[in-house]
Amino acid sequence: MTNSPTLKEVAQRAGVHVTTASRALNPATSSLVNPATMRRVQAAARELRYQPNAMARGLKTARSMSVGVLIPDLTNPLFPPIVRGIEDVLAAAGYTTLIANTDNDPDRQVKLFDTLRARQVDGLVVATAHREDGLFIDAHRAGTRIVLVNRRVDHSDIPSVTGDDHDGIAMAVRHLIDLGHTRIAHVAGPQDTSTGRGRLRAYRQALDDAGMTLDPGLVVAAKGFTELEGARATRAMLDAGKVPTAVVAANDMIALGCLDVFGERRLRCPQHISLVGFNDMPFIDRLTPPLSTVRVPHYQIGAEAARMLLDRFGNPDLPTKSITLPATLVLRESTAPPSR
Amino acid sequence: MTNSPTLKEVAQRAGVHVTTASRALNPATSSLVNPATMRRVQAAARELRYQPNAMARGLKTARSMSVGVLIPDLTNPLFPPIVRGIEDVLAAAGYTTLIANTDNDPDRQVKLFDTLRARQVDGLVVATAHREDGLFIDAHRAGTRIVLVNRRVDHSDIPSVTGDDHDGIAMAVRHLIDLGHTRIAHVAGPQDTSTGRGRLRAYRQALDDAGMTLDPGLVVAAKGFTELEGARATRAMLDAGKVPTAVVAANDMIALGCLDVFGERRLRCPQHISLVGFNDMPFIDRLTPPLSTVRVPHYQIGAEAARMLLDRFGNPDLPTKSITLPATLVLRESTAPPSR
DNA sequence: TTGTAGGCGTTATCAG
DNA sequence: CTGATAACGCCTACAA
């Protein structure tokens, strides 16, 4: 951006040494400087619209005051609220957020991770972790500050903030049972993610708790949390002759895919078949029909993760913790008693 | 991130001087170095997972290899596609994107602008400009590299990439006229933005071109491109006793607000009243009813803006240009002939 | 082809 | 309270 004024110029204008100017402008050290000179320096800084050069400062202090955020894809409406939560908390603390889209591509993820390292980010918020993600396990072990959001890594003590998957699914299944459903299917998510796996387990357990036996044909797994994959998996189930009266989708994107297939097969929702999603992502309430789903407080997840990261900056030896935020069942119009 | 290896360490491991290591690792200068030593250096770099410190490099080269992006709010589904377009092009050129949300708050915008300046961004992509936006006019004049997306600034030669608002609205109005509508309203956007103003003008002109006289009561302006404001403005129009048979909304968010009010007033869309939005933002096709709207290629707008910025980095004296990308009318189920 | 010296803008550490 | 000096990690003349 052309030529930013430097501290030296501010100092000259104020008639003091660079060091003094530095001290005057730095809240932490400004108490050591004469109020009068302080005012002069601040005036000069204001007049020149001085902004300290973050790169120079970072080089000296070995802190970039920036945090990297790894997400699969910003255009998936699930993530912007999380990112906003992160940004709002971080910005208030003076940190800048660097967002990187991995597109679920491991190579890309490594590359982006390295770019972020090159930029000397002080820490990372990661929404793309897989259950056995060597990249983050190693980095965490090596001392990189990482907080996981949404998904966890198996057998690892990387701190994390997630929604209550287990309880969310339990409520969804319970709700369908209460409506009278007995053939409840699950279109699961990818099993190499903690969310995909955890929600499937929760579904199994919920049926078990209700004393219902599970029909393995009513469980299919999507290979990604996408509409297309949700549709593919649902089609596979239906094509195998398994027609449930209700479906619990592993997330809202997958539920969208279910809905697409219901349309193809002339299955009206909720008259012929009920559907529950997961996440309550933006705009899912305006679908036809408005989707019943499990709400997870995404903004708070992001905000909490950022706070956790900041805490760890302050005290690097803080014990690892994992926060689970409560889920809520949001009933709209995609669920109804089974038709006979 | 703990202690990144430095160039010095790489050099030591390879048994060469720092300078040589620097040259070996830098594509531009690597031709000056002995192939054998080059291999040694590269091996050492790989083993240490060396990443050049972007801050140190930036300090020396006076370029941060980063670009700031100013948007109102990431959770508005209009923006993620634009941001993705920007990021994809920029990342391919080795640039990092810094996203900042202004929330339409001028003070916040100034603050974020300064933060970005502090980070020494090499340029800016701005989606938040107002028609008379002193901040960007001044910055542009002072030599800051800026490209505007979506919105323009009046009487200014800041380069920009926008969708074809005029043609888009013209097609929408034409379509409604062709369906037989004669009482066509416009819920306009904020008039201090080029999009809000431009679309209103286009609406007027389109009526005029069709030889229809404009009923001033059928034009209301929202104070923001939001669902709430769209609803407020629509309510005001209806409360004034003006009931159109069709509405052209200044964008999809406003259209959402229109739909809300139609619901309140028991006006069925499209049976009783037709509606056309603008932007074709994600998920607007899954509404009840699926919204007819004007599609603007947002990803391409972002990508094109990034390319323009890169061009200007390469040649700072490039003449300013403004690119307009074509709009398309997307007909879905929110428009129908007027009922009698 | 490789090494030496200096400096980018800032702050930490001394000394005055 | 203020000033001098060095250093952060990298790059770029210039010299060898």
mmCIF file of C-alpha atoms in Angstrom, chain B residues 12-317:
data_model
loop_
_atom_site.group_PDB
_atom_site.id
_atom_site.type_symbol
_atom_site.label_atom_id
_atom_site.label_comp_id
_atom_site.label_asym_id
_atom_site.label_seq_id
_atom_site.Cartn_x
_atom_site.Cartn_y
_atom_site.Cartn_z
ATOM 1 C CA GLN B 12 24.295 -25.315 8.511
ATOM 2 C CA ARG B 13 22.825 -28.717 7.861
ATOM 3 C CA ALA B 14 23.699 -28.437 4.202
ATOM 4 C CA GLY B 15 27.141 -27.114 5.026
ATOM 5 C CA VAL B 16 26.768 -23.881 3.090
ATOM 6 C CA HIS B 17 26.356 -20.226 3.865
ATOM 7 C CA VAL B 18 22.937 -18.702 4.520
ATOM 8 C CA THR B 19 23.152 -16.703 1.342
ATOM 9 C CA THR B 20 23.697 -19.773 -0.739
ATOM 10 C CA ALA B 21 20.801 -21.484 0.938
ATOM 11 C CA SER B 22 18.613 -18.467 0.252
ATOM 12 C CA ARG B 23 19.560 -18.507 -3.401
ATOM 13 C CA ALA B 24 19.072 -22.236 -3.722
ATOM 14 C CA LEU B 25 15.582 -22.096 -2.294
ATOM 15 C CA ASN B 26 14.483 -19.102 -4.288
ATOM 16 C CA PRO B 27 13.307 -20.090 -7.787
ATOM 17 C CA ALA B 28 14.346 -16.738 -9.204
ATOM 18 C CA THR B 29 17.965 -17.079 -8.153
ATOM 19 C CA SER B 30 18.407 -20.831 -8.013
ATOM 20 C CA SER B 31 20.037 -20.845 -11.445
ATOM 21 C CA LEU B 32 23.078 -19.156 -9.952
ATOM 22 C CA VAL B 33 23.865 -22.054 -7.714
ATOM 23 C CA ASN B 34 25.760 -25.275 -8.277
ATOM 24 C CA PRO B 35 23.357 -28.149 -8.932
ATOM 25 C CA ALA B 36 25.098 -30.329 -6.379
ATOM 26 C CA THR B 37 24.939 -27.835 -3.510
ATOM 27 C CA MET B 38 21.435 -27.001 -4.586
ATOM 28 C CA ARG B 39 20.374 -30.581 -4.019
ATOM 29 C CA ARG B 40 22.035 -30.611 -0.605
ATOM 30 C CA VAL B 41 20.215 -27.470 0.404
ATOM 31 C CA GLN B 42 16.893 -28.696 -0.821
ATOM 32 C CA ALA B 43 17.362 -31.981 0.989
ATOM 33 C CA ALA B 44 18.156 -30.152 4.194
ATOM 34 C CA ALA B 45 15.134 -27.910 3.755
ATOM 35 C CA ARG B 46 12.884 -30.869 3.224
ATOM 36 C CA GLU B 47 14.226 -32.753 6.205
ATOM 37 C CA LEU B 48 13.670 -29.797 8.493
ATOM 38 C CA ARG B 49 10.314 -29.021 6.867
ATOM 39 C CA TYR B 50 11.676 -25.551 6.340
ATOM 40 C CA GLN B 51 9.198 -22.801 5.542
ATOM 41 C CA PRO B 52 10.566 -19.334 4.918
ATOM 42 C CA ASN B 53 9.379 -16.880 7.527
ATOM 43 C CA ALA B 54 6.859 -14.762 5.677
ATOM 44 C CA MET B 55 7.284 -11.860 8.070
ATOM 45 C CA ALA B 56 11.022 -11.676 7.656
ATOM 46 C CA ARG B 57 10.716 -11.984 3.926
ATOM 47 C CA GLY B 58 7.984 -9.403 3.776
ATOM 48 C CA LEU B 59 9.957 -6.983 5.866
ATOM 49 C CA LYS B 60 12.840 -7.208 3.461
ATOM 50 C CA THR B 61 10.860 -7.221 0.250
ATOM 51 C CA ALA B 62 8.225 -4.726 1.391
ATOM 52 C CA ARG B 63 5.516 -7.036 0.131
ATOM 53 C CA SER B 64 3.386 -9.168 2.387
ATOM 54 C CA MET B 65 2.028 -11.424 -0.334
ATOM 55 C CA SER B 66 -1.365 -10.965 1.230
ATOM 56 C CA VAL B 67 -4.575 -9.267 0.199
ATOM 57 C CA GLY B 68 -7.359 -7.941 2.383
ATOM 58 C CA VAL B 69 -11.018 -8.566 1.628
ATOM 59 C CA LEU B 70 -13.686 -6.327 3.094
ATOM 60 C CA ILE B 71 -17.162 -7.797 3.178
ATOM 61 C CA PRO B 72 -20.214 -6.882 5.215
ATOM 62 C CA ASP B 73 -20.850 -10.292 6.740
ATOM 63 C CA LEU B 74 -19.573 -13.715 5.942
ATOM 64 C CA THR B 75 -22.769 -15.372 7.139
ATOM 65 C CA ASN B 76 -24.702 -13.737 4.323
ATOM 66 C CA PRO B 77 -24.654 -16.521 1.723
ATOM 67 C CA LEU B 78 -24.023 -14.019 -1.023
ATOM 68 C CA PHE B 79 -20.410 -13.524 -0.023
ATOM 69 C CA PRO B 80 -18.785 -16.913 0.449
ATOM 70 C CA PRO B 81 -18.822 -17.633 -3.295
ATOM 71 C CA ILE B 82 -17.192 -14.279 -4.004
ATOM 72 C CA VAL B 83 -14.592 -14.910 -1.344
ATOM 73 C CA ARG B 84 -13.898 -18.371 -2.732
ATOM 74 C CA GLY B 85 -13.320 -16.903 -6.166
ATOM 75 C CA ILE B 86 -10.896 -14.398 -4.737
ATOM 76 C CA GLU B 87 -9.077 -16.949 -2.617
ATOM 77 C CA ASP B 88 -8.698 -19.523 -5.333
ATOM 78 C CA VAL B 89 -7.077 -17.116 -7.755
ATOM 79 C CA LEU B 90 -4.951 -15.435 -5.133
ATOM 80 C CA ALA B 91 -3.765 -18.675 -3.551
ATOM 81 C CA ALA B 92 -2.644 -19.962 -6.928
ATOM 82 C CA ALA B 93 -0.458 -16.881 -7.200
ATOM 83 C CA GLY B 94 0.985 -17.421 -3.738
ATOM 84 C CA TYR B 95 -1.083 -14.810 -1.963
ATOM 85 C CA THR B 96 -2.926 -15.205 1.302
ATOM 86 C CA THR B 97 -6.356 -13.687 1.819
ATOM 87 C CA LEU B 98 -7.312 -11.780 4.944
ATOM 88 C CA ILE B 99 -11.057 -11.542 5.379
ATOM 89 C CA ALA B 100 -12.671 -8.825 7.437
ATOM 90 C CA ASN B 101 -16.363 -8.380 8.261
ATOM 91 C CA THR B 102 -17.523 -4.798 8.542
ATOM 92 C CA ASP B 103 -21.119 -5.539 9.526
ATOM 93 C CA ASN B 104 -21.982 -2.423 7.530
ATOM 94 C CA ASP B 105 -20.537 -0.312 10.286
ATOM 95 C CA PRO B 106 -18.431 2.603 8.950
ATOM 96 C CA ASP B 107 -16.371 2.887 12.128
ATOM 97 C CA ARG B 108 -15.653 -0.792 12.078
ATOM 98 C CA GLN B 109 -14.698 -0.489 8.460
ATOM 99 C CA VAL B 110 -12.131 2.186 9.165
ATOM 100 C CA LYS B 111 -10.724 0.135 12.006
ATOM 101 C CA LEU B 112 -10.460 -2.991 9.883
ATOM 102 C CA PHE B 113 -8.950 -1.025 7.062
ATOM 103 C CA ASP B 114 -6.245 0.152 9.431
ATOM 104 C CA THR B 115 -5.630 -3.361 10.702
ATOM 105 C CA LEU B 116 -5.176 -4.466 7.132
ATOM 106 C CA ARG B 117 -2.805 -1.583 6.519
ATOM 107 C CA ALA B 118 -0.848 -2.617 9.576
ATOM 108 C CA ARG B 119 -0.541 -6.097 8.109
ATOM 109 C CA GLN B 120 0.878 -4.447 5.010
ATOM 110 C CA VAL B 121 -1.561 -6.087 2.643
ATOM 111 C CA ASP B 122 -0.483 -5.618 -0.942
ATOM 112 C CA GLY B 123 -3.992 -4.764 -2.017
ATOM 113 C CA LEU B 124 -7.660 -4.825 -1.173
ATOM 114 C CA VAL B 125 -10.828 -6.315 -2.559
ATOM 115 C CA VAL B 126 -13.792 -4.353 -1.296
ATOM 116 C CA ALA B 127 -17.400 -5.499 -1.327
ATOM 117 C CA THR B 128 -18.671 -2.888 1.095
ATOM 118 C CA ALA B 129 -18.264 0.331 -0.820
ATOM 119 C CA HIS B 130 -20.901 3.040 -0.671
ATOM 120 C CA ARG B 131 -21.587 5.442 -3.494
ATOM 121 C CA GLU B 132 -19.604 8.162 -1.838
ATOM 122 C CA ASP B 133 -17.053 6.301 0.139
ATOM 123 C CA GLY B 134 -14.331 8.703 1.151
ATOM 124 C CA LEU B 135 -12.249 5.961 2.695
ATOM 125 C CA PHE B 136 -11.674 4.148 -0.560
ATOM 126 C CA ILE B 137 -11.608 7.208 -2.760
ATOM 127 C CA ASP B 138 -8.800 8.646 -0.659
ATOM 128 C CA ALA B 139 -6.937 5.387 -0.372
ATOM 129 C CA HIS B 140 -7.148 4.780 -4.087
ATOM 130 C CA ARG B 141 -5.903 8.262 -4.781
ATOM 131 C CA ALA B 142 -3.042 7.680 -2.376
ATOM 132 C CA GLY B 143 -1.983 4.689 -4.399
ATOM 133 C CA THR B 144 -3.499 1.807 -2.480
ATOM 134 C CA ARG B 145 -4.364 -1.035 -4.840
ATOM 135 C CA ILE B 146 -8.080 -1.571 -4.587
ATOM 136 C CA VAL B 147 -10.595 -3.480 -6.635
ATOM 137 C CA LEU B 148 -14.276 -3.098 -5.896
ATOM 138 C CA VAL B 149 -16.609 -6.054 -6.235
ATOM 139 C CA ASN B 150 -20.355 -5.998 -6.604
ATOM 140 C CA ARG B 151 -20.680 -2.319 -5.792
ATOM 141 C CA ARG B 152 -19.086 0.749 -7.281
ATOM 142 C CA VAL B 153 -18.266 4.205 -6.059
ATOM 143 C CA ASP B 154 -19.756 7.195 -7.865
ATOM 144 C CA HIS B 155 -17.597 9.399 -10.074
ATOM 145 C CA SER B 156 -14.445 7.525 -9.289
ATOM 146 C CA ASP B 157 -11.967 5.525 -11.274
ATOM 147 C CA ILE B 158 -11.470 2.751 -8.764
ATOM 148 C CA PRO B 159 -11.420 -0.470 -10.768
ATOM 149 C CA SER B 160 -14.385 -2.738 -10.200
ATOM 150 C CA VAL B 161 -15.999 -6.015 -11.115
ATOM 151 C CA THR B 162 -19.770 -6.162 -10.922
ATOM 152 C CA GLY B 163 -22.731 -8.033 -12.262
ATOM 153 C CA ASP B 164 -24.920 -6.426 -14.867
ATOM 154 C CA ASP B 165 -27.510 -4.878 -12.594
ATOM 155 C CA HIS B 166 -29.194 -2.904 -15.307
ATOM 156 C CA ASP B 167 -29.693 -5.762 -17.687
ATOM 157 C CA GLY B 168 -30.658 -8.120 -14.886
ATOM 158 C CA ILE B 169 -33.461 -5.900 -13.663
ATOM 159 C CA ALA B 170 -34.529 -5.165 -17.232
ATOM 160 C CA MET B 171 -34.963 -8.871 -17.873
ATOM 161 C CA ALA B 172 -36.910 -9.325 -14.658
ATOM 162 C CA VAL B 173 -39.310 -6.491 -15.382
ATOM 163 C CA ARG B 174 -39.684 -7.551 -19.015
ATOM 164 C CA HIS B 175 -40.543 -11.062 -17.885
ATOM 165 C CA LEU B 176 -43.274 -9.804 -15.573
ATOM 166 C CA ILE B 177 -44.691 -7.556 -18.249
ATOM 167 C CA ASP B 178 -44.711 -10.451 -20.681
ATOM 168 C CA LEU B 179 -46.695 -12.451 -18.134
ATOM 169 C CA GLY B 180 -49.280 -9.686 -18.226
ATOM 170 C CA HIS B 181 -48.496 -7.766 -15.073
ATOM 171 C CA THR B 182 -49.249 -4.074 -15.019
ATOM 172 C CA ARG B 183 -48.854 -3.233 -11.356
ATOM 173 C CA ILE B 184 -45.203 -4.101 -10.812
ATOM 174 C CA ALA B 185 -43.593 -2.876 -7.609
ATOM 175 C CA HIS B 186 -39.963 -2.496 -6.688
ATOM 176 C CA VAL B 187 -38.647 -3.021 -3.196
ATOM 177 C CA ALA B 188 -35.412 -1.197 -3.679
ATOM 178 C CA GLY B 189 -32.167 -1.511 -1.787
ATOM 179 C CA PRO B 190 -30.351 1.207 0.138
ATOM 180 C CA GLN B 191 -29.869 4.178 -2.144
ATOM 181 C CA ASP B 192 -26.406 4.950 -0.902
ATOM 182 C CA THR B 193 -25.103 1.845 -2.638
ATOM 183 C CA SER B 194 -24.540 1.631 -6.359
ATOM 184 C CA THR B 195 -26.503 -1.593 -6.514
ATOM 185 C CA GLY B 196 -29.522 -0.228 -4.671
ATOM 186 C CA ARG B 197 -29.557 2.910 -6.761
ATOM 187 C CA GLY B 198 -28.687 1.255 -10.058
ATOM 188 C CA ARG B 199 -31.367 -1.373 -9.760
ATOM 189 C CA LEU B 200 -33.999 1.212 -8.972
ATOM 190 C CA ARG B 201 -33.005 3.211 -12.018
ATOM 191 C CA ALA B 202 -33.053 0.106 -14.157
ATOM 192 C CA TYR B 203 -36.543 -0.674 -12.909
ATOM 193 C CA ARG B 204 -37.748 2.804 -13.798
ATOM 194 C CA GLN B 205 -36.172 2.647 -17.188
ATOM 195 C CA ALA B 206 -37.601 -0.789 -17.913
ATOM 196 C CA LEU B 207 -41.130 0.414 -17.185
ATOM 197 C CA ASP B 208 -40.519 3.438 -19.295
ATOM 198 C CA ASP B 209 -39.176 1.370 -22.178
ATOM 199 C CA ALA B 210 -42.365 -0.659 -22.049
ATOM 200 C CA GLY B 211 -44.430 2.493 -22.162
ATOM 201 C CA MET B 212 -45.799 1.979 -18.697
ATOM 202 C CA THR B 213 -46.211 4.793 -16.222
ATOM 203 C CA LEU B 214 -44.669 4.395 -12.849
ATOM 204 C CA ASP B 215 -46.827 4.523 -9.741
ATOM 205 C CA PRO B 216 -44.574 6.093 -7.084
ATOM 206 C CA GLY B 217 -46.528 4.242 -4.428
ATOM 207 C CA LEU B 218 -45.210 1.000 -5.825
ATOM 208 C CA VAL B 219 -41.617 1.892 -5.024
ATOM 209 C CA VAL B 220 -40.263 1.527 -1.522
ATOM 210 C CA ALA B 221 -36.651 1.339 -0.416
ATOM 211 C CA ALA B 222 -35.193 -0.935 2.213
ATOM 212 C CA LYS B 223 -32.476 0.589 4.343
ATOM 213 C CA GLY B 224 -30.353 -2.500 4.065
ATOM 214 C CA PHE B 225 -30.103 -5.618 1.967
ATOM 215 C CA THR B 226 -31.664 -7.705 4.695
ATOM 216 C CA GLU B 227 -34.699 -9.860 5.190
ATOM 217 C CA LEU B 228 -35.909 -7.639 8.009
ATOM 218 C CA GLU B 229 -35.590 -4.456 6.015
ATOM 219 C CA GLY B 230 -37.187 -6.076 3.002
ATOM 220 C CA ALA B 231 -40.132 -7.058 5.156
ATOM 221 C CA ARG B 232 -40.406 -3.619 6.700
ATOM 222 C CA ALA B 233 -40.433 -1.863 3.345
ATOM 223 C CA THR B 234 -42.943 -4.307 1.888
ATOM 224 C CA ARG B 235 -45.245 -3.883 4.856
ATOM 225 C CA ALA B 236 -45.064 -0.116 4.469
ATOM 226 C CA MET B 237 -46.116 -0.370 0.843
ATOM 227 C CA LEU B 238 -48.994 -2.720 1.556
ATOM 228 C CA ASP B 239 -50.142 -0.693 4.540
ATOM 229 C CA ALA B 240 -50.339 2.350 2.299
ATOM 230 C CA GLY B 241 -52.966 0.492 0.334
ATOM 231 C CA LYS B 242 -50.737 -0.204 -2.606
ATOM 232 C CA VAL B 243 -51.073 -3.832 -3.648
ATOM 233 C CA PRO B 244 -49.092 -4.813 -6.735
ATOM 234 C CA THR B 245 -49.492 -8.031 -8.671
ATOM 235 C CA ALA B 246 -45.775 -8.489 -8.930
ATOM 236 C CA VAL B 247 -42.681 -7.389 -7.030
ATOM 237 C CA VAL B 248 -39.110 -7.011 -8.164
ATOM 238 C CA ALA B 249 -36.892 -7.153 -5.096
ATOM 239 C CA ALA B 250 -33.487 -5.485 -5.126
ATOM 240 C CA ASN B 251 -31.913 -8.701 -3.959
ATOM 241 C CA ASP B 252 -32.704 -12.152 -2.643
ATOM 242 C CA MET B 253 -32.471 -11.236 1.025
ATOM 243 C CA ILE B 254 -35.017 -8.509 0.493
ATOM 244 C CA ALA B 255 -37.109 -10.977 -1.473
ATOM 245 C CA LEU B 256 -37.061 -13.229 1.555
ATOM 246 C CA GLY B 257 -38.547 -10.368 3.533
ATOM 247 C CA CYS B 258 -41.216 -9.863 0.867
ATOM 248 C CA LEU B 259 -42.122 -13.515 1.127
ATOM 249 C CA ASP B 260 -42.458 -13.235 4.889
ATOM 250 C CA VAL B 261 -44.935 -10.382 4.532
ATOM 251 C CA PHE B 262 -46.837 -12.140 1.760
ATOM 252 C CA GLY B 263 -47.274 -14.962 4.269
ATOM 253 C CA GLU B 264 -48.537 -12.577 6.945
ATOM 254 C CA ARG B 265 -51.060 -11.091 4.550
ATOM 255 C CA ARG B 266 -52.227 -14.386 3.108
ATOM 256 C CA LEU B 267 -50.946 -13.441 -0.306
ATOM 257 C CA ARG B 268 -49.955 -16.666 -2.029
ATOM 258 C CA CYS B 269 -46.932 -16.517 -4.280
ATOM 259 C CA PRO B 270 -47.147 -16.820 -7.240
ATOM 260 C CA GLN B 271 -50.945 -17.280 -7.353
ATOM 261 C CA HIS B 272 -51.761 -13.871 -5.909
ATOM 262 C CA ILE B 273 -48.483 -12.100 -6.348
ATOM 263 C CA SER B 274 -45.321 -12.753 -8.311
ATOM 264 C CA LEU B 275 -41.820 -12.139 -7.000
ATOM 265 C CA VAL B 276 -38.385 -11.898 -8.559
ATOM 266 C CA GLY B 277 -35.184 -11.656 -6.550
ATOM 267 C CA PHE B 278 -31.626 -10.788 -7.455
ATOM 268 C CA ASN B 279 -28.364 -12.706 -7.045
ATOM 269 C CA ASP B 280 -29.495 -16.322 -7.134
ATOM 270 C CA MET B 281 -27.745 -16.873 -3.883
ATOM 271 C CA PRO B 282 -27.200 -20.391 -2.553
ATOM 272 C CA PHE B 283 -30.332 -22.170 -1.320
ATOM 273 C CA ILE B 284 -32.729 -19.608 -2.728
ATOM 274 C CA ASP B 285 -33.766 -22.307 -5.206
ATOM 275 C CA ARG B 286 -35.041 -24.468 -2.368
ATOM 276 C CA LEU B 287 -37.458 -21.956 -0.953
ATOM 277 C CA THR B 288 -41.207 -22.234 -1.000
ATOM 278 C CA PRO B 289 -41.764 -21.349 -3.747
ATOM 279 C CA PRO B 290 -38.380 -21.707 -5.444
ATOM 280 C CA LEU B 291 -37.508 -18.110 -6.218
ATOM 281 C CA SER B 292 -37.212 -16.730 -9.709
ATOM 282 C CA THR B 293 -34.226 -14.465 -9.624
ATOM 283 C CA VAL B 294 -31.415 -12.867 -11.557
ATOM 284 C CA ARG B 295 -28.240 -14.874 -11.482
ATOM 285 C CA VAL B 296 -24.973 -13.089 -11.109
ATOM 286 C CA PRO B 297 -21.766 -15.121 -11.379
ATOM 287 C CA HIS B 298 -20.393 -14.415 -7.930
ATOM 288 C CA TYR B 299 -17.522 -16.826 -7.966
ATOM 289 C CA GLN B 300 -16.360 -15.318 -11.252
ATOM 290 C CA ILE B 301 -16.747 -11.821 -9.911
ATOM 291 C CA GLY B 302 -14.411 -12.712 -7.075
ATOM 292 C CA ALA B 303 -11.986 -14.521 -9.349
ATOM 293 C CA GLU B 304 -11.969 -11.707 -11.866
ATOM 294 C CA ALA B 305 -11.378 -9.108 -9.186
ATOM 295 C CA ALA B 306 -8.443 -11.084 -7.852
ATOM 296 C CA ARG B 307 -6.982 -11.368 -11.330
ATOM 297 C CA MET B 308 -7.374 -7.658 -11.835
ATOM 298 C CA LEU B 309 -5.581 -6.980 -8.603
ATOM 299 C CA LEU B 310 -2.735 -9.304 -9.564
ATOM 300 C CA ASP B 311 -2.466 -7.555 -12.910
ATOM 301 C CA ARG B 312 -2.111 -4.266 -11.157
ATOM 302 C CA PHE B 313 0.562 -5.651 -8.865
ATOM 303 C CA GLY B 314 2.468 -6.608 -11.985
ATOM 304 C CA ASN B 315 1.954 -3.273 -13.646
ATOM 305 C CA PRO B 316 0.902 -0.513 -11.254
ATOM 306 C CA ASP B 317 0.182 1.943 -14.030
#
